[in-house]
Amino acid sequence: MSLSIPCVLMRAGTSRGPFFLRDWLPEGDEARDQALIGAIGASDPLQLDGLGGGSTLNSKVAIVSRSTVPGCDLDYLFAQVGVGHRSVDTRPNCGNMLSGVAPFAIEQGLITAQDGSTTVRIHNVNTGSQIEVTVCTPGGKVSYEGDARIDGVAGTAAPILLNFLDAWGAVTGQVFPTGQRIDLIDGLEVTCIDAAMPLMMLRAADLGLSGRERPAELDANTALLARIEALRLEAGRRMGLGDVSGSVIPKPVLVSAGDTPESITSRYFTPHKCHASHAVTGAIGVATAFALPGTVASGIARPAGRHALVVLHPAGQIDVAVDLEGAGDAVEIKSAALVRTARKIMQGMLHLPGYVFPPVAPAEASTTALQPTAVRSFPQRELHVIVPTSAGGGNDTMARTLTRKLGPLLGQPLVVDNRAGANGSIASEYVAAADADGHTLLFGYIATHGINPALQKLRYDPVTDFSPIGLIGYSPTLLVVPAALPVNSVAELVRLLRDAPAPLAYASAGEGTVPHFAAELFQLQTGTRLKRVDFAGAAPAIADVANGLVQLMFPSLFTAQPYLRSGRLKALAVAGNERLPAWPEVPTLMEAGVPGVSLTQWYALFAPARTPHAVTRQLNTALNTVLKDPDVVARMQADGAQVQASTPGELHDLLLAEGERWQSVVRQTGLRLDMAVD
């Protein structure tokens, strides 16, 4: 059957998708889902045959109806439609799409608008929660024009306030569950608050931080994370949550001064990793503590009434409107609402072709509906991407960026599995011995398939034991030192190394890794002597360099960039053939008088040998599609890596060339692992 149904396409918050009244869609969940798949064009990764935009942010649907819940005006069902696969998921909620529900319902006649503003109570069918949404309705009509701005959306629009009604003491029963607004834990002042989300808040300055650090830098500070976790465990006990070692609440938050008296800077943890931006529920808690007196986050004293506050986070800001009542120390939060915006893009009829709806099989044929030809041959289950380095480093970050996009294309989740150790051999041997069906992959790089085989005997062959899938990209190698080290050039560093009474230390991410090999070549070329300090991966290694515990390192730009931008590291040279556009003042090692140290790192995806050609071809197509994604390209460039796609054959040729190159380097230098300088 073909079908034409009404549809309103809206941008809601930082998402976009079609809005439907429930009555517009076919009866029954299965027919409804087929219509949504057709509306978005889910089966095509580019979603050319639908309203989607090739991204999960543009593959969302809102379904609205009058509420069946007492006290609520509307029911809102959110649906996440697949990108590159036919799926509809109604388990999660989306606060961004929520911001378009009330304007849509008013314009469709489900709600009568008031003059000025209209507040609607919405029941979220996915989660059962209730939210009050206030929209601008001058003259009794929805207005999308205004001065509100949200990060991720161009221009300005009318503000839409989302007030989650179960925000205050929802988990513990009290806004301040310990009975006071500041507790002293392990010598630090801490605020424990339960407003939309139980939080443990600390001043960043009390931990020796500025509060403006990038998430990657905070995640790399293992000592900081360990201390925050110890504080969190005690805070959980005091908040009446018991042993929270296996729980994600309370969430730790580091706060610092904002840019204005109306803003506060926040770094939000989830709880063992710093959020790349900020949870919206966490923003309510931070804004609450900021508005109230006597907390570690308190700002200026504020009178009763509504105040527009801003929570600054690594990716921008979240606007929160806070209503206060009372005065002085007795002031209380009446409500707190997130500020979002929305815009109606178009309204009309959506035409769904007949092929969107699968044909109904005759009753007698029902037992043979699933013939072997109709069953997906690959992938049949979730895929595992084995990363040969520790979590938090450049390889791990890049792998996770890719897997988030690859999963929807392949129709199965991709799980990142970190198996660091033995120069990457543990991970490489594991994948080489795995079933050759494409469900276990290796995130290989220059060390596992270039340097290591030339430096030592391995129990795997980089060429014969793997089926190449494709290149991912490149990242240059840098020579970096702590900001406090009194050198500003390679020549000054060499003088310092030669004059030092004892060998200075360099950080290695493990034997046979690029940081190890580059430092050994550097010593050979400069006639200096360094002490090697091994770490379980690049992330902990560079953290100790930034803290001044180790004097130098040869990391990838991908790994070093957060510390360079924060000023905690200095780049003295590029271990490559040319200077970097983003750091034009940094010379190459050749320009600095140190030849023979050129190690541009490359990254690629591999499957076990004898993986069927059809599978590697499918994986290569999916990988290259992801590498064209503007979000992936921008993310990798921002982190210091350059995307580079390839065919499996081109990656095979690279492996042969790299093998010859590194064998030649080892012969010329005489460097072997058993001869490495310690």
XYZ file of C-alpha atoms in Angstrom:
678
model
C 0.000 0.000 0.000
C 1.017 3.655 -0.472
C 0.118 6.260 2.090
C -0.097 10.057 2.315
C -0.194 11.531 5.806
C 0.088 15.029 7.318
C 3.514 15.912 8.686
C 5.264 18.906 10.274
C 9.043 19.067 9.970
C 10.611 20.931 12.890
C 13.993 21.836 14.279
C 13.659 21.269 18.011
C 16.633 22.167 20.192
C 19.691 20.742 18.443
C 17.695 17.987 16.735
C 15.409 17.876 13.716
C 12.627 15.555 12.632
C 8.985 15.075 11.653
C 6.190 15.640 14.161
C 2.973 13.625 13.884
C -0.312 13.448 15.690
C -0.849 9.843 16.698
C -4.052 9.763 14.663
C -2.112 10.588 11.472
C -0.106 7.366 11.637
C -1.259 3.807 10.857
C -2.828 1.791 13.660
C -0.609 -0.669 15.510
C 2.993 -0.332 16.547
C 4.394 -2.420 13.683
C 2.630 -0.450 10.940
C 3.498 2.787 12.746
C 7.184 1.870 12.829
C 7.216 0.955 9.142
C 5.752 4.379 8.360
C 8.441 6.084 10.464
C 11.188 4.094 8.739
C 9.822 5.234 5.396
C 9.402 8.831 6.576
C 13.057 9.074 7.598
C 14.490 6.862 4.837
C 16.204 4.721 7.452
C 17.587 1.923 5.304
C 19.888 4.284 3.351
C 22.913 5.660 5.294
C 22.412 9.006 3.523
C 18.618 8.792 3.979
C 18.113 10.180 0.464
C 14.611 8.729 0.196
C 13.265 10.350 3.340
C 13.360 13.335 5.663
C 16.466 12.206 7.571
C 19.838 13.864 7.300
C 22.177 10.875 7.606
C 22.660 11.438 11.336
C 20.917 10.305 14.499
C 20.272 13.982 15.294
C 18.176 14.184 12.118
C 16.500 10.778 12.456
C 14.161 11.560 15.334
C 10.376 11.536 15.423
C 7.859 13.054 17.836
C 4.366 11.546 18.132
C 1.860 13.688 20.036
C -1.667 13.146 21.327
C -3.978 14.399 24.067
C -2.889 12.880 27.362
C -4.576 9.984 29.107
C -2.699 10.800 32.346
C -4.616 12.881 34.927
C -3.226 16.398 35.281
C -1.313 16.265 31.988
C -2.261 17.974 28.733
C -0.239 15.987 26.193
C 1.332 12.584 25.666
C 4.678 12.676 23.850
C 6.221 9.515 22.411
C 9.756 9.876 21.097
C 11.122 7.514 18.445
C 14.748 7.180 17.350
C 14.861 5.847 13.801
C 17.896 4.014 12.434
C 20.567 5.451 10.155
C 21.427 2.884 7.503
C 19.226 0.199 9.057
C 15.487 -0.309 9.451
C 14.887 0.177 13.159
C 12.716 2.219 15.505
C 13.636 2.572 19.185
C 11.053 4.036 21.581
C 12.983 3.275 24.785
C 14.957 6.539 25.179
C 13.700 10.081 25.626
C 14.881 13.226 23.835
C 14.715 16.566 25.606
C 15.551 18.445 22.416
C 12.585 17.074 20.456
C 10.489 17.723 23.551
C 10.979 21.462 22.994
C 8.905 21.257 19.795
C 5.958 19.350 21.272
C 3.997 22.237 22.796
C 4.310 24.594 19.773
C 3.275 21.744 17.487
C 0.292 20.781 19.660
C -0.930 24.384 19.904
C -0.778 24.861 16.147
C -2.608 21.560 15.602
C -5.431 22.609 17.934
C -4.758 20.219 20.813
C -4.023 23.112 23.194
C -5.611 26.565 23.390
C -2.900 29.230 23.537
C -2.968 32.083 26.049
C -2.000 35.682 25.319
C 1.702 36.179 26.118
C 2.856 32.704 27.066
C 1.324 29.262 27.393
C 2.407 26.518 29.796
C 1.646 22.916 28.908
C 2.161 19.833 31.069
C 3.548 16.945 29.014
C 3.662 13.261 29.905
C 6.651 11.533 28.329
C 5.368 8.094 27.323
C 8.900 6.680 27.026
C 9.921 7.329 30.629
C 6.727 8.225 32.487
C 8.112 11.610 33.554
C 6.168 14.866 33.508
C 7.484 18.161 32.192
C 6.047 21.657 32.111
C 6.860 23.462 28.873
C 6.347 27.205 28.459
C 6.250 28.730 24.974
C 5.822 32.297 23.722
C 2.299 32.905 22.412
C 1.770 36.662 21.925
C -1.806 37.349 20.818
C -2.636 33.679 21.418
C -0.393 32.406 18.605
C 2.915 30.546 18.700
C 5.913 32.769 18.009
C 9.214 31.297 16.874
C 10.974 34.687 16.710
C 13.078 35.904 19.628
C 16.499 36.599 21.084
C 17.292 33.235 22.695
C 20.391 31.455 21.418
C 21.477 27.860 22.033
C 24.813 26.324 21.126
C 24.692 24.217 17.989
C 21.979 26.274 16.274
C 22.549 29.330 14.097
C 20.689 32.548 14.828
C 18.191 33.279 17.569
C 14.615 32.259 18.314
C 11.883 32.481 20.945
C 12.836 30.801 24.223
C 11.110 27.553 25.188
C 11.426 26.652 28.861
C 11.496 22.998 29.909
C 10.713 22.521 33.595
C 11.126 18.945 34.776
C 8.635 18.595 37.620
C 10.394 15.832 39.568
C 13.622 17.802 39.944
C 13.675 18.656 43.655
C 14.917 15.924 45.934
C 13.567 13.308 43.539
C 16.087 10.657 44.625
C 16.923 11.506 48.246
C 13.819 13.466 49.287
C 15.754 16.689 50.008
C 17.470 19.347 47.917
C 20.414 19.210 50.350
C 20.306 15.599 51.556
C 23.112 15.926 54.124
C 21.171 18.687 55.901
C 23.729 21.368 55.112
C 24.877 23.247 52.052
C 28.606 22.649 52.497
C 30.219 19.525 53.894
C 33.911 19.034 54.637
C 35.218 15.803 53.101
C 38.929 14.971 53.215
C 39.762 18.630 53.841
C 37.718 19.912 50.867
C 34.459 21.866 50.921
C 31.769 19.964 49.039
C 28.117 20.680 48.220
C 25.827 17.662 47.997
C 22.648 18.590 46.141
C 19.694 16.673 44.682
C 18.099 18.868 41.994
C 17.155 16.915 38.851
C 20.241 14.768 39.508
C 22.138 14.026 42.738
C 25.444 15.900 42.469
C 28.654 16.266 44.477
C 30.105 19.673 43.667
C 33.645 20.921 44.285
C 35.504 24.103 43.466
C 38.021 23.399 40.704
C 40.514 25.768 42.355
C 40.517 23.633 45.509
C 41.971 20.828 43.401
C 44.593 23.045 41.758
C 42.613 23.390 38.516
C 41.396 26.364 36.525
C 38.049 24.721 35.776
C 38.482 25.400 32.053
C 40.412 22.184 31.293
C 39.282 20.053 28.364
C 37.628 16.732 29.200
C 40.528 14.757 27.691
C 42.979 16.499 29.990
C 40.882 15.804 33.077
C 40.379 12.183 32.045
C 44.149 11.797 31.666
C 44.770 12.943 35.240
C 44.469 9.601 36.992
C 45.379 11.008 40.408
C 42.591 13.578 40.115
C 40.044 10.954 39.065
C 41.026 8.721 41.977
C 40.595 11.544 44.474
C 37.254 12.615 43.016
C 36.016 9.030 43.239
C 37.058 8.766 46.896
C 35.194 11.997 47.638
C 32.162 10.762 45.690
C 31.949 7.530 47.662
C 31.910 9.431 50.947
C 29.439 11.994 49.578
C 27.106 9.171 48.533
C 27.171 7.751 52.041
C 26.399 11.150 53.592
C 23.559 11.721 51.118
C 21.876 8.531 52.293
C 22.625 6.670 49.064
C 24.709 4.006 50.776
C 27.607 2.360 48.951
C 27.686 4.102 45.551
C 30.759 2.290 44.208
C 28.476 0.463 41.786
C 26.223 3.434 41.091
C 26.531 6.422 38.757
C 25.113 8.833 41.338
C 26.006 11.213 42.783
C 27.655 12.775 39.725
C 30.841 14.778 40.483
C 30.967 18.372 39.238
C 33.888 20.822 39.259
C 32.761 24.455 39.258
C 34.603 27.709 38.672
C 33.824 31.323 37.867
C 31.941 32.081 34.676
C 32.434 34.910 32.233
C 29.784 37.152 33.835
C 27.987 37.384 37.187
C 25.146 35.407 35.588
C 27.294 32.469 34.454
C 29.184 29.601 36.059
C 31.680 27.187 34.501
C 31.098 23.474 35.044
C 32.931 20.237 34.312
C 30.462 17.375 34.724
C 31.572 13.764 35.302
C 29.517 10.689 34.438
C 30.910 9.813 37.056
C 34.344 8.424 36.054
C 34.795 10.409 32.847
C 34.343 14.105 32.126
C 31.306 14.836 29.941
C 32.206 16.244 26.513
C 29.530 18.900 27.042
C 27.004 18.714 29.893
C 23.894 16.775 30.857
C 20.811 18.994 30.901
C 19.620 17.504 34.199
C 23.064 18.232 35.623
C 22.752 21.812 34.404
C 19.612 22.248 36.522
C 21.519 21.078 39.599
C 24.489 23.350 38.888
C 22.245 26.366 38.273
C 20.333 25.640 41.488
C 23.536 25.584 43.554
C 24.726 28.725 41.752
C 21.521 30.622 42.548
C 21.261 29.626 46.203
C 23.531 31.079 48.914
C 25.944 29.034 50.987
C 27.103 26.445 48.421
C 30.520 25.959 46.823
C 28.975 27.235 43.577
C 27.106 30.245 44.977
C 27.193 33.421 42.959
C 26.023 36.904 43.891
C 23.006 37.396 46.148
C 19.847 37.476 44.056
C 16.408 38.892 44.884
C 13.161 36.981 44.461
C 11.990 36.582 40.888
C 13.178 35.028 37.651
C 16.877 35.023 36.751
C 18.469 33.959 33.480
C 21.579 31.957 34.361
C 24.186 30.288 32.150
C 26.077 27.034 32.718
C 29.284 27.081 30.643
C 30.597 23.688 29.543
C 33.312 22.395 27.165
C 31.059 22.590 24.090
C 29.319 25.895 24.833
C 26.600 26.781 27.305
C 23.159 25.826 28.630
C 20.719 28.575 29.591
C 18.646 27.943 32.710
C 15.834 30.208 33.935
C 15.580 30.080 37.733
C 12.640 31.361 39.812
C 13.526 32.367 43.381
C 11.225 33.147 46.281
C 12.111 34.474 49.702
C 15.078 36.630 50.659
C 18.588 36.348 52.093
C 19.625 32.955 53.417
C 15.971 31.834 53.311
C 15.720 32.134 49.539
C 14.460 28.970 47.840
C 14.164 27.674 44.308
C 10.608 27.746 43.037
C 11.437 26.290 39.627
C 14.314 25.901 37.208
C 13.868 25.498 33.493
C 16.182 24.801 30.614
C 16.066 27.199 27.722
C 15.658 25.589 24.300
C 14.350 26.900 20.982
C 12.414 25.414 18.068
C 11.381 26.322 14.544
C 8.727 24.986 12.208
C 10.483 24.283 8.927
C 7.535 23.126 6.839
C 4.091 21.556 7.027
C 2.334 19.447 4.412
C 1.653 15.916 3.224
C 4.215 13.151 3.509
C 3.996 10.566 0.726
C 5.098 7.036 1.587
C 5.563 4.615 -1.343
C 4.233 1.079 -1.223
C 7.630 -0.555 -0.799
C 7.910 1.032 2.655
C 5.364 -1.495 3.877
C 6.396 -5.154 3.483
C 3.918 -7.303 1.548
C 1.579 -9.439 3.589
C 2.482 -13.078 2.983
C -0.307 -15.615 2.359
C -1.252 -17.533 5.461
C -0.041 -20.806 4.009
C 3.387 -19.298 3.353
C 3.876 -17.972 6.851
C 6.020 -20.883 7.962
C 8.553 -20.198 5.226
C 8.720 -16.439 5.677
C 12.342 -16.525 6.793
C 14.236 -18.182 3.994
C 18.043 -18.237 4.120
C 18.232 -15.612 1.369
C 16.283 -13.189 3.554
C 18.605 -13.544 6.529
C 21.418 -11.030 6.921
C 24.693 -12.892 6.373
C 26.848 -10.210 8.010
C 26.868 -8.938 10.625
C 24.822 -11.389 12.689
C 25.694 -9.934 16.117
C 27.625 -7.131 17.782
C 31.163 -6.479 16.541
C 34.203 -6.044 18.773
C 36.935 -3.564 17.855
C 40.104 -4.495 19.743
C 42.280 -1.472 20.585
C 45.904 -2.365 21.472
C 46.365 0.653 23.764
C 44.787 1.813 27.017
C 41.507 3.682 27.317
C 41.675 7.457 27.087
C 44.550 7.668 24.602
C 44.476 8.837 21.006
C 43.849 5.373 19.513
C 40.994 4.726 21.924
C 39.399 8.117 21.289
C 39.611 7.675 17.518
C 38.192 4.153 17.687
C 35.209 5.292 19.742
C 34.534 8.170 17.356
C 34.358 5.684 14.480
C 32.339 2.966 16.203
C 29.571 5.385 17.153
C 29.015 5.954 13.433
C 29.800 2.462 12.136
C 27.222 0.701 14.284
C 24.159 2.281 12.660
C 25.591 1.659 9.188
C 26.202 -2.030 9.878
C 22.983 -2.558 11.806
C 24.769 -3.930 14.873
C 26.488 -2.293 17.858
C 30.286 -2.031 17.866
C 32.013 -2.550 21.225
C 35.483 -1.094 21.875
C 37.664 -3.558 23.788
C 41.001 -2.204 25.105
C 43.690 -4.903 25.331
C 46.911 -3.036 26.014
C 50.274 -4.643 26.703
C 53.243 -6.451 25.151
C 53.840 -3.740 22.541
C 50.373 -4.268 21.108
C 51.033 -7.978 20.643
C 48.275 -9.057 23.030
C 45.605 -7.356 20.937
C 47.162 -8.330 17.608
C 47.517 -12.004 18.536
C 43.959 -12.059 19.857
C 42.507 -10.777 16.602
C 44.772 -12.920 14.431
C 43.422 -16.018 16.228
C 39.760 -14.895 16.188
C 37.085 -16.393 13.939
C 37.516 -15.032 10.419
C 33.912 -13.845 10.136
C 34.387 -10.087 10.498
C 32.904 -9.785 13.995
C 36.313 -9.226 15.662
C 38.413 -6.373 14.288
C 41.736 -4.744 15.191
C 42.362 -1.032 15.423
C 45.939 -1.364 14.170
C 48.501 1.386 13.763
C 52.110 2.061 12.904
C 53.433 0.228 15.968
C 51.481 -3.046 15.601
C 51.980 -3.370 11.835
C 55.134 -1.370 11.121
C 57.616 -0.785 13.925
C 57.104 -3.835 16.164
C 57.722 -6.464 13.456
C 61.014 -4.771 12.587
C 62.150 -4.429 16.199
C 61.437 -7.893 17.551
C 60.201 -11.405 16.883
C 56.419 -11.661 17.139
C 53.885 -14.463 17.236
C 51.901 -12.791 14.456
C 52.719 -11.606 10.950
C 51.389 -8.120 10.115
C 50.663 -9.124 6.498
C 49.757 -12.811 6.371
C 47.742 -12.974 9.624
C 45.323 -10.155 8.788
C 42.828 -9.109 6.132
C 43.185 -5.358 5.571
C 39.933 -3.383 5.723
C 41.082 0.192 5.224
C 43.099 3.165 6.395
C 41.578 5.557 8.921
C 43.999 8.460 9.021
C 47.308 9.985 10.032
C 48.608 12.017 12.955
C 52.084 13.631 13.147
C 54.471 12.927 16.009
C 55.780 15.799 18.137
C 58.605 16.312 20.591
C 57.022 17.859 23.683
C 58.281 18.928 27.111
C 56.537 20.263 30.233
C 55.773 23.978 30.157
C 57.954 24.482 33.230
C 61.068 22.877 31.694
C 63.525 25.750 30.989
C 64.034 25.001 27.288
C 62.331 26.495 24.231
C 64.119 24.756 21.367
C 65.619 21.434 20.401
C 69.124 22.895 20.710
C 68.441 24.027 24.284
C 66.997 20.615 25.129
C 70.072 18.824 23.749
C 72.362 21.099 25.819
C 70.295 20.381 28.913
C 70.465 16.625 28.302
C 74.235 16.721 27.835
C 74.884 18.952 30.853
C 72.525 17.191 33.278
C 74.376 15.287 36.052
C 71.982 12.332 35.603
C 69.940 11.200 32.595
C 66.597 12.922 32.191
C 63.540 10.755 31.596
C 61.326 10.265 28.566
C 57.830 8.790 28.605
C 57.160 5.647 26.601
C 53.697 4.246 25.897
C 55.271 0.783 25.976
C 58.115 -1.016 24.237
C 57.907 -0.791 20.476
C 55.468 2.117 20.464
C 56.147 5.324 18.548
C 57.018 7.326 21.705
C 59.594 4.658 22.602
C 61.090 4.231 19.138
C 61.240 7.965 18.410
C 63.037 8.688 21.673
C 65.588 5.960 20.970
C 66.243 7.369 17.488
C 66.526 10.849 19.003
C 69.227 9.644 21.395
C 71.167 7.969 18.592
C 71.028 11.082 16.409
C 71.910 13.584 19.159
C 74.419 11.537 21.174
C 72.407 12.015 24.356
C 71.299 9.530 26.982
C 67.778 9.318 28.417
C 66.059 7.150 30.992
C 62.976 5.350 29.705
C 59.806 5.376 31.839
C 57.189 2.952 30.533
C 53.464 3.548 30.905
C 50.446 1.446 30.019
C 49.493 3.647 27.091
C 49.896 7.184 25.819
C 47.210 8.779 28.017
C 48.882 8.147 31.413
C 52.310 8.804 29.870
C 51.509 12.279 28.611
C 49.691 13.142 31.823
C 52.920 12.623 33.794
C 54.856 14.711 31.275
C 52.328 17.533 31.610
C 52.674 17.310 35.392
C 56.474 17.611 35.113
C 57.170 14.115 36.467
C 58.837 13.099 33.178
C 60.868 15.519 31.068
C 59.934 14.742 27.452
C 57.841 12.579 25.146
C 57.201 11.896 21.457
C 53.372 11.632 21.347
C 51.028 11.990 18.395
C 49.433 15.382 17.913
C 46.139 13.572 18.597
C 47.359 12.748 22.116
C 49.225 15.997 22.828
C 46.840 18.617 21.511
C 44.654 19.126 24.640
C 47.779 19.782 26.736
C 49.327 22.064 24.126
C 46.188 24.155 23.979
C 45.975 24.418 27.756
C 49.629 25.536 27.931
C 50.792 22.631 30.081
C 53.090 21.295 27.339
C 55.453 22.940 24.849
C 56.040 21.529 21.372
C 59.707 21.812 20.390
C 59.626 20.019 17.029
C 57.656 17.916 14.569
C 58.999 14.407 13.935
C 57.899 14.591 10.316
C 58.785 16.009 6.926
C 56.943 19.338 7.208
C 55.593 21.842 9.686
C 51.984 21.695 10.804
C 49.441 24.285 9.574
C 47.979 24.578 13.086
C 51.441 25.061 14.684
C 53.515 26.845 11.995
C 56.059 28.146 14.481
C 57.145 24.627 15.473
C 60.078 23.433 13.283
C 60.683 19.909 12.077
C 63.447 17.920 13.754
C 65.359 18.073 10.474
C 65.177 21.873 10.566
C 66.354 21.753 14.175
C 69.450 19.778 13.186
C 68.259 16.272 14.086
C 67.839 14.121 10.946
C 66.484 10.596 10.761
C 63.562 10.911 13.219
C 60.428 10.981 11.069
C 57.438 9.071 12.444
C 54.046 10.123 11.168
C 51.578 7.782 12.823
C 48.907 6.005 10.790
C 45.828 4.088 11.868
C 43.858 1.346 10.106
C 41.246 -1.356 10.608
C 42.049 -5.072 10.178
C 40.161 -8.364 10.323
C 41.647 -11.845 10.820
C 43.184 -13.458 7.742
C 40.827 -15.459 5.536
C 37.878 -13.206 6.359
C 35.530 -13.510 3.331
C 36.125 -10.897 0.683
C 32.440 -9.919 0.721
C 32.727 -9.103 4.437
C 35.899 -7.021 4.137
C 34.356 -5.194 1.179
C 31.228 -4.425 3.220
C 33.341 -3.235 6.159
C 35.514 -1.094 3.872
C 32.432 0.531 2.334
C 30.985 1.296 5.778
C 34.336 2.599 7.086
C 34.856 4.888 4.093
C 31.290 6.172 4.430
C 31.966 7.098 8.057
C 35.253 8.773 7.102
C 33.272 11.094 4.808
C 30.971 12.115 7.658
C 31.608 15.844 8.337
C 31.262 15.291 12.085
C 33.938 12.590 12.048
C 36.277 14.630 9.846
C 35.856 17.717 12.034
C 36.315 15.753 15.255
C 39.499 14.068 14.066
C 40.922 17.318 12.692
C 40.137 19.105 15.943
C 42.049 16.392 17.792
C 45.050 16.541 15.474
C 44.409 13.691 13.032
C 43.862 13.799 9.267
C 41.284 11.435 7.762
C 42.627 9.159 5.022
C 40.451 6.439 3.483
C 41.718 3.590 1.304
C 40.788 0.315 -0.313
C 41.906 -2.964 1.286
C 44.472 -3.308 -1.500
C 45.957 0.114 -0.828
C 46.299 -0.722 2.864
C 48.015 -4.007 1.914
C 50.521 -2.076 -0.206
C 51.156 0.299 2.705
C 51.951 -2.651 4.984
C 54.530 -3.984 2.523
C 56.155 -0.560 2.181
C 56.161 0.011 5.957
C 57.749 -3.390 6.547
C 60.617 -2.606 4.199
C 61.025 0.908 5.597
C 61.288 -0.098 9.256
C 63.510 -3.088 8.563
C 65.858 -0.660 6.804
C 65.745 1.821 9.699
C 66.512 -0.907 12.224
C 69.451 -2.170 10.123
C 70.860 1.348 9.775
C 70.523 2.232 13.457
C 71.246 -1.168 14.931
C 68.353 -0.659 17.328
C 66.592 -3.718 18.696
C 64.385 -3.982 21.765
C 66.993 -6.006 23.622
C 69.507 -3.212 22.862
C 67.228 -0.307 23.796
C 68.710 2.280 26.135
C 66.954 2.316 29.519
